[in-house]
JSON list of C-alpha atoms in Angstrom, two decimals:
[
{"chain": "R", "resi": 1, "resn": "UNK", "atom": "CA", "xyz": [0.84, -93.33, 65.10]},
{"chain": "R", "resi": 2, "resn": "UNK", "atom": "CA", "xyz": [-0.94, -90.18, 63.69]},
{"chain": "R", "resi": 3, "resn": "UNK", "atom": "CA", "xyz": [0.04, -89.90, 60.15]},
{"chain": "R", "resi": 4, "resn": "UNK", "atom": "CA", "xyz": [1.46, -87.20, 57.82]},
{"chain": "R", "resi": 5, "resn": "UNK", "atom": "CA", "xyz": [0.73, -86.45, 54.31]},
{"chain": "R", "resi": 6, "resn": "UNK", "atom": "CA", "xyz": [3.11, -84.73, 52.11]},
{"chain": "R", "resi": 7, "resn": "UNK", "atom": "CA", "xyz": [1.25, -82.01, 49.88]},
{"chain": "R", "resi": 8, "resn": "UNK", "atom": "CA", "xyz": [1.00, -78.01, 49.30]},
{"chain": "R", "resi": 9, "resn": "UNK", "atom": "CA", "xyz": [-1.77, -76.31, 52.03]},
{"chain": "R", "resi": 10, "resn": "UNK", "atom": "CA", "xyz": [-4.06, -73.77, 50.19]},
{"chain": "R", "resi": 11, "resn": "UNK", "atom": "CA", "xyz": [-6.17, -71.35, 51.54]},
{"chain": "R", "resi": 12, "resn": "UNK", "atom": "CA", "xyz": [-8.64, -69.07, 49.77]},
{"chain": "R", "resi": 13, "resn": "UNK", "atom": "CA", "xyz": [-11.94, -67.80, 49.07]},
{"chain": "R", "resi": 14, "resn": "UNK", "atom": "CA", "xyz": [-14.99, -70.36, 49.13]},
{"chain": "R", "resi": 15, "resn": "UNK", "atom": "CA", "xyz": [-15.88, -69.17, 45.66]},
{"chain": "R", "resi": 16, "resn": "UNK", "atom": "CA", "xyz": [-12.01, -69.96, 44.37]},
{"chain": "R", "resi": 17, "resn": "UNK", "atom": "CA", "xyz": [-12.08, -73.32, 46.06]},
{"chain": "R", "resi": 18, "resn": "UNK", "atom": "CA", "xyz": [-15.61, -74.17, 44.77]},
{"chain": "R", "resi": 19, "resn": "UNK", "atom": "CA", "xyz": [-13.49, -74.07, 41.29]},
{"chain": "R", "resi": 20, "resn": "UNK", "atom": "CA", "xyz": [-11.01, -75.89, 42.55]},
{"chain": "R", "resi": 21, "resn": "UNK", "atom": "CA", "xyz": [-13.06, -78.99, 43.50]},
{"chain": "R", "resi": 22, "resn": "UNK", "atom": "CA", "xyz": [-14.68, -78.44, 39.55]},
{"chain": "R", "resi": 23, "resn": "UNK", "atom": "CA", "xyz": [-11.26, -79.11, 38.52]},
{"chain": "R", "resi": 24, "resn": "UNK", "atom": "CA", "xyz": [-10.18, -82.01, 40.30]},
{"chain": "R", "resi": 25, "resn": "UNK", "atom": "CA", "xyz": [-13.06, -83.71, 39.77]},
{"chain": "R", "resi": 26, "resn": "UNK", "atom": "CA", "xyz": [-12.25, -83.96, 36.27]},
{"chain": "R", "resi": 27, "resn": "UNK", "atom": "CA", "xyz": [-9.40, -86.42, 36.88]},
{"chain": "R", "resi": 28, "resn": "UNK", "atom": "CA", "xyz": [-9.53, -86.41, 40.36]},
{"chain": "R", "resi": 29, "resn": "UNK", "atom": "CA", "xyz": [-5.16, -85.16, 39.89]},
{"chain": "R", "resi": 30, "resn": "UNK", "atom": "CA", "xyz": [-5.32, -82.69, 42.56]},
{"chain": "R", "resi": 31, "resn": "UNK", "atom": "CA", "xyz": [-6.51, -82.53, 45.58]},
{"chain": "R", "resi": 32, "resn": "UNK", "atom": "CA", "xyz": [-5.43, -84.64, 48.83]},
{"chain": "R", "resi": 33, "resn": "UNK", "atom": "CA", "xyz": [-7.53, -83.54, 51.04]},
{"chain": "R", "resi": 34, "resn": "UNK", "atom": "CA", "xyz": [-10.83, -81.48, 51.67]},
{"chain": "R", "resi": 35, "resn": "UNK", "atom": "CA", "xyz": [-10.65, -79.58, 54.28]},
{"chain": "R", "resi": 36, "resn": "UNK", "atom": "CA", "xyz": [-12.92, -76.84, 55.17]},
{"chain": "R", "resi": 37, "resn": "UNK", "atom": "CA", "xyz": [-14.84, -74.28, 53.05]},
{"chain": "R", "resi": 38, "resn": "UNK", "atom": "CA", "xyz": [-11.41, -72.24, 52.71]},
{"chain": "R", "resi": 39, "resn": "UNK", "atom": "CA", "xyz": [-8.87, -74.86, 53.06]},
{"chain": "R", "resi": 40, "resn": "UNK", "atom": "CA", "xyz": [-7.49, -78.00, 51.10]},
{"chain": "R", "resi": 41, "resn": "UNK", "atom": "CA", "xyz": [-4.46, -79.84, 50.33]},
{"chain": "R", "resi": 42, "resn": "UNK", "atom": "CA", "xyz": [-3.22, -80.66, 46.91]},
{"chain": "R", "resi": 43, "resn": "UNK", "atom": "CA", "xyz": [-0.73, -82.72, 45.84]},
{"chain": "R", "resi": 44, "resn": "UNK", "atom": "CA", "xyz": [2.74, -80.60, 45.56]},
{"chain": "R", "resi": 45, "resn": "UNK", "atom": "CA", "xyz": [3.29, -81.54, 42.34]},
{"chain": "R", "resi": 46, "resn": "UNK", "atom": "CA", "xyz": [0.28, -80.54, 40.79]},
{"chain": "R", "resi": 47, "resn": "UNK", "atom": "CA", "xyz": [0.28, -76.67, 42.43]},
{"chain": "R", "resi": 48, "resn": "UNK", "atom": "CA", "xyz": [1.67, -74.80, 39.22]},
{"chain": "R", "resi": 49, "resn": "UNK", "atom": "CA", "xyz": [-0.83, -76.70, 36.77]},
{"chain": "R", "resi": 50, "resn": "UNK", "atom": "CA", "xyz": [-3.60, -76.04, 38.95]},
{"chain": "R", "resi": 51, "resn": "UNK", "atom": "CA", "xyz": [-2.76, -72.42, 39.42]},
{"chain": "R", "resi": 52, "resn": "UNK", "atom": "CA", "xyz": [-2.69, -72.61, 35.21]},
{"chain": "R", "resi": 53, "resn": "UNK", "atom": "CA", "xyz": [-6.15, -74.47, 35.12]},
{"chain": "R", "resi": 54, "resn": "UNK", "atom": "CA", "xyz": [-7.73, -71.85, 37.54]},
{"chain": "R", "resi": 55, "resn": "UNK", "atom": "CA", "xyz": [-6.20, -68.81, 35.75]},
{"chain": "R", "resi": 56, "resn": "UNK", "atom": "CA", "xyz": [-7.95, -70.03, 32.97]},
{"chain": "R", "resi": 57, "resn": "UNK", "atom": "CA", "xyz": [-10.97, -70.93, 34.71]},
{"chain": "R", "resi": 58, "resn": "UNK", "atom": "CA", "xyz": [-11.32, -67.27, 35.85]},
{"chain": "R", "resi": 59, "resn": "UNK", "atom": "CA", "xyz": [-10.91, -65.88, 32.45]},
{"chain": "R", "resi": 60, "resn": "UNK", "atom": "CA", "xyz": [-13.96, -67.73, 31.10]},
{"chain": "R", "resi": 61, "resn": "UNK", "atom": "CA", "xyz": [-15.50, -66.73, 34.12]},
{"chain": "R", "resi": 62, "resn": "UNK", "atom": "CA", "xyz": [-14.74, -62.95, 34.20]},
{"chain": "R", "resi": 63, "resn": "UNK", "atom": "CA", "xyz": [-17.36, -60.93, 32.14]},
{"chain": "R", "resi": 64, "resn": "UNK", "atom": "CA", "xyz": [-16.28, -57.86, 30.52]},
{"chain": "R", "resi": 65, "resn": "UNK", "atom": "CA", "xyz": [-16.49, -56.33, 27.50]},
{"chain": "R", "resi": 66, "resn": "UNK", "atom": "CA", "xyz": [-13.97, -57.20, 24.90]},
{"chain": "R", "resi": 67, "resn": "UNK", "atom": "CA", "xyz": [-11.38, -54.47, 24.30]},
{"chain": "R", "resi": 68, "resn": "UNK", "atom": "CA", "xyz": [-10.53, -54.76, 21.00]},
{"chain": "R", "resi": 69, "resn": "UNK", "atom": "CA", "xyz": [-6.97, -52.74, 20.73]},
{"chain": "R", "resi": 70, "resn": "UNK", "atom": "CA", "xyz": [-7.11, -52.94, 16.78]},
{"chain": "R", "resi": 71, "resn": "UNK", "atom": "CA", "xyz": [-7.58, -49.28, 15.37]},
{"chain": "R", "resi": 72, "resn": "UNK", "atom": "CA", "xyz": [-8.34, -48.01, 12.28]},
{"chain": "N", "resi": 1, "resn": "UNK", "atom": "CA", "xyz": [-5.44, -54.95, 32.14]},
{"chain": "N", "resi": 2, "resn": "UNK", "atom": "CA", "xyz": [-8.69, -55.40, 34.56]},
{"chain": "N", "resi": 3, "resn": "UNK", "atom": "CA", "xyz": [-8.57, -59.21, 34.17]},
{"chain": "N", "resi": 4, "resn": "UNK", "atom": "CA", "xyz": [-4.93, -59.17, 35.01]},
{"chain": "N", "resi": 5, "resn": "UNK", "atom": "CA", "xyz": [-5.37, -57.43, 38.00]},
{"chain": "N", "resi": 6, "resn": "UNK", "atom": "CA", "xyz": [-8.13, -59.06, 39.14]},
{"chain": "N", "resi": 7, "resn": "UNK", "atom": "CA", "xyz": [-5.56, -62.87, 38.48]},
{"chain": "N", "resi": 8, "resn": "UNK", "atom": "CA", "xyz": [-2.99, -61.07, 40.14]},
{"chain": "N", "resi": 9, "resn": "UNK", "atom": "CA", "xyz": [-4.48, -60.34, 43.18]},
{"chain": "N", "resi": 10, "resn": "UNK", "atom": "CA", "xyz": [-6.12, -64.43, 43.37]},
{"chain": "N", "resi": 11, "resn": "UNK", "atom": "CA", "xyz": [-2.63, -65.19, 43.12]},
{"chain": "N", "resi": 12, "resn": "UNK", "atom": "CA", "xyz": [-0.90, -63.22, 45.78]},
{"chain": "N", "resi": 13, "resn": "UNK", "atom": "CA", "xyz": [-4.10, -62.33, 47.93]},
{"chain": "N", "resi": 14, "resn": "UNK", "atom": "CA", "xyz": [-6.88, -64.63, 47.41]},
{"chain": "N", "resi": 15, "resn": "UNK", "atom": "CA", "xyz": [-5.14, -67.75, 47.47]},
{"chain": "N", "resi": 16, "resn": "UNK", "atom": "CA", "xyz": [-2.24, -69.14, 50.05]},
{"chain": "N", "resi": 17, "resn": "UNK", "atom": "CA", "xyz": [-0.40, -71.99, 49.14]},
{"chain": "N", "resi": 18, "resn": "UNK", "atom": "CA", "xyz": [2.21, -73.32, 51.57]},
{"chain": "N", "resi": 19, "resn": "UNK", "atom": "CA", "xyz": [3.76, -76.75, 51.15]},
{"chain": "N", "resi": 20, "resn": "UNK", "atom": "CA", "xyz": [4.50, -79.27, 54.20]},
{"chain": "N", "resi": 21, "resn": "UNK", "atom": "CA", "xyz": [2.59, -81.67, 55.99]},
{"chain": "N", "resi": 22, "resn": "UNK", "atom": "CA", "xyz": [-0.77, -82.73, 57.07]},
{"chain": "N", "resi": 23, "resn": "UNK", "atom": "CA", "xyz": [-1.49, -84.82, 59.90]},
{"chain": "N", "resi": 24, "resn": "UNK", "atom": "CA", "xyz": [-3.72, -86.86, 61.20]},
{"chain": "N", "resi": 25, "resn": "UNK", "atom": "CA", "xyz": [-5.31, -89.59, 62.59]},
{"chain": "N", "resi": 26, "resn": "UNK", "atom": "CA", "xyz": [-4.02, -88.68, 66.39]},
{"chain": "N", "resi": 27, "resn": "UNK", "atom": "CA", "xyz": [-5.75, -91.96, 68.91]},
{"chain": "N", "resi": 28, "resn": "UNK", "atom": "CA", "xyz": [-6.85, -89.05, 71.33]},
{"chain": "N", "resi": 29, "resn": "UNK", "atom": "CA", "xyz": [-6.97, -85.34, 72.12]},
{"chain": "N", "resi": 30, "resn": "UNK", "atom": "CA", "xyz": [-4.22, -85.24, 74.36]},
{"chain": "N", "resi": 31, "resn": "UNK", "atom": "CA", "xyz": [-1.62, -86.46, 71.91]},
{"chain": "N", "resi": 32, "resn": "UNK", "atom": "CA", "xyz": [-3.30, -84.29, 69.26]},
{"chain": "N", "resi": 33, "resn": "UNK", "atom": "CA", "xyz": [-2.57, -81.24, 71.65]},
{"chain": "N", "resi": 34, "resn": "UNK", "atom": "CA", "xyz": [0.79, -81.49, 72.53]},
{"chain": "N", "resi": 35, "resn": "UNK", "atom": "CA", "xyz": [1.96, -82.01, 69.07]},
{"chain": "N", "resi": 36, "resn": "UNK", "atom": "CA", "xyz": [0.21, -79.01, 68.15]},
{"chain": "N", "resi": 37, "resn": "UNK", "atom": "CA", "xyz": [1.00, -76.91, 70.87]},
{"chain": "N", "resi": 38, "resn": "UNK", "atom": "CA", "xyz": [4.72, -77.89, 69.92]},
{"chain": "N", "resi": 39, "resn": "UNK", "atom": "CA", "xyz": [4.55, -76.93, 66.24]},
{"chain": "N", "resi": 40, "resn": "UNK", "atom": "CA", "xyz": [3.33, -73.60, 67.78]},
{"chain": "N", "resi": 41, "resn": "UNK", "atom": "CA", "xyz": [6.22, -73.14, 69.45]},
{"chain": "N", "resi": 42, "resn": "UNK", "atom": "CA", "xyz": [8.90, -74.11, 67.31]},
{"chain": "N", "resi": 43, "resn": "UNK", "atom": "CA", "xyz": [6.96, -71.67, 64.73]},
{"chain": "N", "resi": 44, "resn": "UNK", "atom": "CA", "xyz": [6.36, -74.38, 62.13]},
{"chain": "N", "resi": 45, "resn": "UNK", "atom": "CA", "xyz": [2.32, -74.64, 62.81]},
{"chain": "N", "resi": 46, "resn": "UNK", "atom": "CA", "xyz": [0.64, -73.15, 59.49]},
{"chain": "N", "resi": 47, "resn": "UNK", "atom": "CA", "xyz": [-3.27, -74.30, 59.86]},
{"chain": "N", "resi": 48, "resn": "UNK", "atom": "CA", "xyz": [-5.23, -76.13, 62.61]},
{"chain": "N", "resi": 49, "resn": "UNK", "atom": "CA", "xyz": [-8.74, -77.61, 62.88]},
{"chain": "N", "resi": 50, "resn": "UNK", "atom": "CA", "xyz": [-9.24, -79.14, 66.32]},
{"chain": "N", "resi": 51, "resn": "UNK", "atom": "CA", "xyz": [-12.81, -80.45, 66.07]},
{"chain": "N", "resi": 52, "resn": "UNK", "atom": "CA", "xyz": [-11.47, -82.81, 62.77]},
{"chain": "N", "resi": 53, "resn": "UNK", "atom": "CA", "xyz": [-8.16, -83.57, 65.11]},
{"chain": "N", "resi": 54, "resn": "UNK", "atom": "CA", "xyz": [-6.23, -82.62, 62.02]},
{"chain": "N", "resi": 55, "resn": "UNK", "atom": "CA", "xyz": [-3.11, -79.90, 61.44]},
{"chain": "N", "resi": 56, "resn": "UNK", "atom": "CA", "xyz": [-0.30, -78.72, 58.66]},
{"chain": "N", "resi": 57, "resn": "UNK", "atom": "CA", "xyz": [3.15, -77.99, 59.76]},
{"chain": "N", "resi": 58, "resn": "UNK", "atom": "CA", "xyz": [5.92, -76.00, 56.90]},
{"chain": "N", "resi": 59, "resn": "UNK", "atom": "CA", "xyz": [8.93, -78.57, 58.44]},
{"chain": "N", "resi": 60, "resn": "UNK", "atom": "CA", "xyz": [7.86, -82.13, 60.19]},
{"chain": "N", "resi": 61, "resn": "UNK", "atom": "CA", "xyz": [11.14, -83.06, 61.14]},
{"chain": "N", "resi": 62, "resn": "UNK", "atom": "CA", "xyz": [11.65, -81.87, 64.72]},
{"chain": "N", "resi": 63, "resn": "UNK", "atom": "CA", "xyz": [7.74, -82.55, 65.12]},
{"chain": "N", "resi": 64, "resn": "UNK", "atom": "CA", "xyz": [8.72, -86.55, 63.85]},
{"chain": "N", "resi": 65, "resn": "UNK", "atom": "CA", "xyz": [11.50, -86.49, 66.42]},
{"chain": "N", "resi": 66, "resn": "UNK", "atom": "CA", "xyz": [9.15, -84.85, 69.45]},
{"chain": "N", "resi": 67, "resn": "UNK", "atom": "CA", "xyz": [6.34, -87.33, 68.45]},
{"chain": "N", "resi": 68, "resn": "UNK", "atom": "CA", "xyz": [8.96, -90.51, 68.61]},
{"chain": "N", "resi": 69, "resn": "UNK", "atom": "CA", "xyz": [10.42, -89.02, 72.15]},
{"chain": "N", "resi": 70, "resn": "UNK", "atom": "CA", "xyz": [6.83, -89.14, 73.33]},
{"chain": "N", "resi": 71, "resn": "UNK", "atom": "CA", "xyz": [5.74, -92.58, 72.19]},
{"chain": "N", "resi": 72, "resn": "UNK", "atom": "CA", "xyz": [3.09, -90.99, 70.74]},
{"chain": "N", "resi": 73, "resn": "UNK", "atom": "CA", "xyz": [0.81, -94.00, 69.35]}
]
Protein backbone atom coordinates (compact mmCIF):
# COMPACT_ATOMS: atom_id res chain seq x y z
CA UNK A 1 0.00 0.00 0.00
CA UNK A 2 1.59 3.41 -1.00
CA UNK A 3 1.42 5.57 1.99
CA UNK A 4 0.20 9.12 2.84
CA UNK A 5 1.60 11.64 5.09
CA UNK A 6 -0.43 14.30 6.60
CA UNK A 7 1.48 17.77 6.48
CA UNK A 8 1.29 21.45 4.79
CA UNK A 9 3.08 21.39 0.94
CA UNK A 10 5.35 24.50 0.48
CA UNK A 11 6.72 25.79 -2.45
CA UNK A 12 9.18 28.66 -2.88
CA UNK A 13 12.34 30.09 -3.88
CA UNK A 14 15.62 27.89 -3.41
CA UNK A 15 17.11 30.77 -1.47
CA UNK A 16 13.79 30.82 1.03
CA UNK A 17 13.95 27.09 1.40
CA UNK A 18 17.77 27.05 1.94
CA UNK A 19 16.51 29.03 5.27
CA UNK A 20 14.09 26.84 5.87
CA UNK A 21 16.30 23.70 6.18
CA UNK A 22 18.68 26.30 8.64
CA UNK A 23 15.73 26.32 10.75
CA UNK A 24 14.68 22.92 11.12
CA UNK A 25 17.82 21.77 11.66
CA UNK A 26 17.89 23.46 14.84
CA UNK A 27 15.36 21.08 16.40
CA UNK A 28 14.68 19.20 13.56
CA UNK A 29 10.40 20.53 14.47
CA UNK A 30 9.59 21.14 10.97
CA UNK A 31 10.02 19.63 8.12
CA UNK A 32 8.53 16.11 6.90
CA UNK A 33 9.89 15.82 3.97
CA UNK A 34 12.63 17.19 1.49
CA UNK A 35 11.58 17.37 -1.57
CA UNK A 36 13.16 19.18 -4.33
CA UNK A 37 15.14 22.47 -4.49
CA UNK A 38 11.62 24.38 -4.35
CA UNK A 39 9.47 22.01 -2.57
CA UNK A 40 9.05 20.44 1.03
CA UNK A 41 6.57 19.33 3.43
CA UNK A 42 6.28 20.50 6.97
CA UNK A 43 4.42 19.37 9.58
CA UNK A 44 0.84 21.31 9.64
CA UNK A 45 1.18 22.28 12.87
CA UNK A 46 4.30 23.94 12.79
CA UNK A 47 3.36 26.30 9.45
CA UNK A 48 2.50 29.62 11.43
CA UNK A 49 5.74 29.35 13.73
CA UNK A 50 7.81 28.70 10.87
CA UNK A 51 6.38 31.49 8.82
CA UNK A 52 7.31 33.62 12.35
CA UNK A 53 10.93 32.09 12.45
CA UNK A 54 11.51 32.96 8.70
CA UNK A 55 10.01 36.49 8.97
CA UNK A 56 12.52 36.97 11.38
CA UNK A 57 15.15 35.26 9.63
CA UNK A 58 14.70 37.71 6.69
CA UNK A 59 14.89 40.73 8.82
CA UNK A 60 18.40 39.89 10.06
CA UNK A 61 19.05 39.08 6.68
CA UNK A 62 17.75 42.22 4.84
CA UNK A 63 20.46 45.02 4.73
CA UNK A 64 19.36 48.49 4.73
CA UNK A 65 20.03 51.40 6.31
CA UNK A 66 18.33 52.10 9.55
CA UNK A 67 15.59 54.73 9.30
CA UNK A 68 15.56 56.28 12.35
CA UNK A 69 11.91 58.14 12.48
CA UNK A 70 12.98 60.12 15.73
CA UNK A 71 13.24 63.95 14.83
CA UNK A 72 14.50 66.69 16.45
CA UNK B 1 8.13 50.10 4.83
CA UNK B 2 10.77 48.39 2.23
CA UNK B 3 11.28 45.41 4.57
CA UNK B 4 7.58 45.00 4.85
CA UNK B 5 7.07 44.83 1.41
CA UNK B 6 9.70 42.83 0.60
CA UNK B 7 7.92 40.01 3.82
CA UNK B 8 4.80 40.63 2.24
CA UNK B 9 5.44 39.58 -1.00
CA UNK B 10 7.56 36.04 0.54
CA UNK B 11 4.37 35.55 2.09
CA UNK B 12 1.81 35.78 -0.63
CA UNK B 13 4.26 35.34 -3.70
CA UNK B 14 7.39 33.68 -2.83
CA UNK B 15 6.14 31.03 -0.77
CA UNK B 16 2.96 28.47 -1.34
CA UNK B 17 1.81 26.58 1.38
CA UNK B 18 -1.07 24.16 0.82
CA UNK B 19 -1.97 21.52 3.38
CA UNK B 20 -3.03 17.75 2.44
CA UNK B 21 -1.26 14.76 1.73
CA UNK B 22 1.88 13.26 0.50
CA UNK B 23 2.22 9.97 -0.88
CA UNK B 24 4.36 7.54 -1.47
CA UNK B 25 5.96 4.48 -1.59
CA UNK B 26 3.71 3.19 -4.79
CA UNK B 27 5.27 -0.94 -5.57
CA UNK B 28 5.35 0.18 -9.36
CA UNK B 29 4.76 2.87 -11.96
CA UNK B 30 1.58 1.75 -13.08
CA UNK B 31 -0.18 2.07 -9.77
CA UNK B 32 1.74 5.33 -9.22
CA UNK B 33 0.04 6.59 -12.54
CA UNK B 34 -3.36 5.92 -12.22
CA UNK B 35 -3.62 7.36 -8.82
CA UNK B 36 -2.15 10.38 -10.13
CA UNK B 37 -3.83 10.66 -13.21
CA UNK B 38 -7.05 10.38 -10.92
CA UNK B 39 -6.18 13.18 -8.51
CA UNK B 40 -5.84 15.14 -11.82
CA UNK B 41 -9.07 14.63 -12.63
CA UNK B 42 -11.02 14.99 -9.66
CA UNK B 43 -8.90 18.42 -9.39
CA UNK B 44 -7.34 17.56 -6.02
CA UNK B 45 -3.57 16.95 -7.53
CA UNK B 46 -1.40 20.00 -6.09
CA UNK B 47 2.44 18.81 -6.85
CA UNK B 48 3.95 15.77 -8.64
CA UNK B 49 7.48 14.37 -9.02
CA UNK B 50 7.39 11.22 -11.14
CA UNK B 51 11.07 10.23 -11.22
CA UNK B 52 10.88 10.05 -6.96
CA UNK B 53 7.26 8.16 -7.56
CA UNK B 54 5.98 10.64 -5.03
CA UNK B 55 2.72 13.25 -5.14
CA UNK B 56 0.49 15.76 -2.76
CA UNK B 57 -3.19 15.80 -3.09
CA UNK B 58 -5.48 19.04 -1.08
CA UNK B 59 -8.37 16.06 -0.16
CA UNK B 60 -7.24 12.12 0.00
CA UNK B 61 -10.48 10.83 0.61
CA UNK B 62 -11.96 9.89 -2.77
CA UNK B 63 -8.19 9.08 -3.79
CA UNK B 64 -8.27 6.42 -0.41
CA UNK B 65 -11.55 5.09 -1.76
CA UNK B 66 -10.22 4.81 -5.70
CA UNK B 67 -6.93 3.26 -4.36
CA UNK B 68 -9.02 0.51 -2.11
CA UNK B 69 -11.46 -0.15 -5.36
CA UNK B 70 -8.27 -0.92 -7.22
CA UNK B 71 -6.46 -3.19 -4.79
CA UNK B 72 -3.80 -1.07 -5.17
CA UNK B 73 -0.86 -2.86 -3.09
Amino acid sequence: MPKAVRGVLVQCDPSIKSIILKIDSEEHAFVVEDLDDQTLVIKENMLSILKMRLDAALKENIKTPTDDEESD
Amino acid sequence: VVDQIRLWQIENERMKATPGFLFKEFENQKDYQSCVTYAGEIGVLVWKNETKGLFFVSKMEQLRDFIKSRKIK
